[in-house]
């Protein structure tokens, strides 16, 4: 960063013809170095005390500063699903939802259940047709007296600035999941939120009991500013618990570690793990779904990546969306069988 006022002053002092003017070039170099040093020093002090991209900070007051808001458009227009996936995007969404319904192993009152195993059982032909290389879920065996306790679903989308176009892909994925979950549970059992915020966390309500315009609201999901993960998850936990005592599985879609004003680094990660563990003890299980996310294994017990960092935009319209969703579904099924049976 260079102060333009400083350069203007140099122009006036050294004359109009600057080409080959050694005095001008020498003083410009000095000005740039000085201004850069000042800027870097100021940023370093800000990082030490907190501030954006703080190396190690976690403001204890963020939770009470967190607000729930109805989502609204920013000044710029978001990319439409048609622009991202082509004119047949609605059919693609229906296909994905239908496929998810067939792969989500969720029934609330069975007397028996199918347990995946590579050592015992027979091949499930329905699974085999969509199996990827290395998939261990193509075998099955019958297990009697399996009961999945009824639970609610929460989906949370990261709308931080680093998401970029991925935020719109995320919205498409979350809508497909919503349609799938609606096939196996009531709409009021599905909570959908997004979050970002500048100086303080903001949570955008896309669906919860009483909301009737889910599709319209999801058009507003887009990349915005920061991601205050731990206070947002804790605040959503508190809010959902005012509406239900049932077990809850939260799918958190994100592309990276927590970051914000007076929030980031090891302290923010430690706080996120504390909040996740606190929620888990209350049967509110957080699953990390990485959209080119890194180090999810250090943040969440159940986790998966559904897009590689280097190709997170390249899989649009190339048949990888469905494959990516299946990876998340596998993690979801594992969590259900582990925690709620």
mmCIF file of C-alpha atoms in Angstrom, residues 113 121 131 140 166 175 215 225 243 247 306:
data_model
loop_
_atom_site.group_PDB
_atom_site.id
_atom_site.type_symbol
_atom_site.label_atom_id
_atom_site.label_comp_id
_atom_site.label_asym_id
_atom_site.label_seq_id
_atom_site.Cartn_x
_atom_site.Cartn_y
_atom_site.Cartn_z
ATOM 1 C CA UNK A 113 -32.037 -52.617 9.379
ATOM 2 C CA UNK A 121 -23.632 -60.348 3.660
ATOM 3 C CA UNK A 131 -20.499 -47.108 -6.220
ATOM 4 C CA UNK A 140 -24.895 -55.564 3.414
ATOM 5 C CA UNK A 166 -18.993 -21.782 -4.260
ATOM 6 C CA UNK A 175 -31.805 -27.082 -1.583
ATOM 7 C CA UNK A 215 -36.994 -21.173 -2.035
ATOM 8 C CA UNK A 225 -17.715 -11.261 4.604
ATOM 9 C CA UNK A 243 -38.215 -25.208 19.528
ATOM 10 C CA UNK A 247 -31.730 -35.052 18.931
ATOM 11 C CA UNK A 306 -16.985 -32.923 -1.179
#
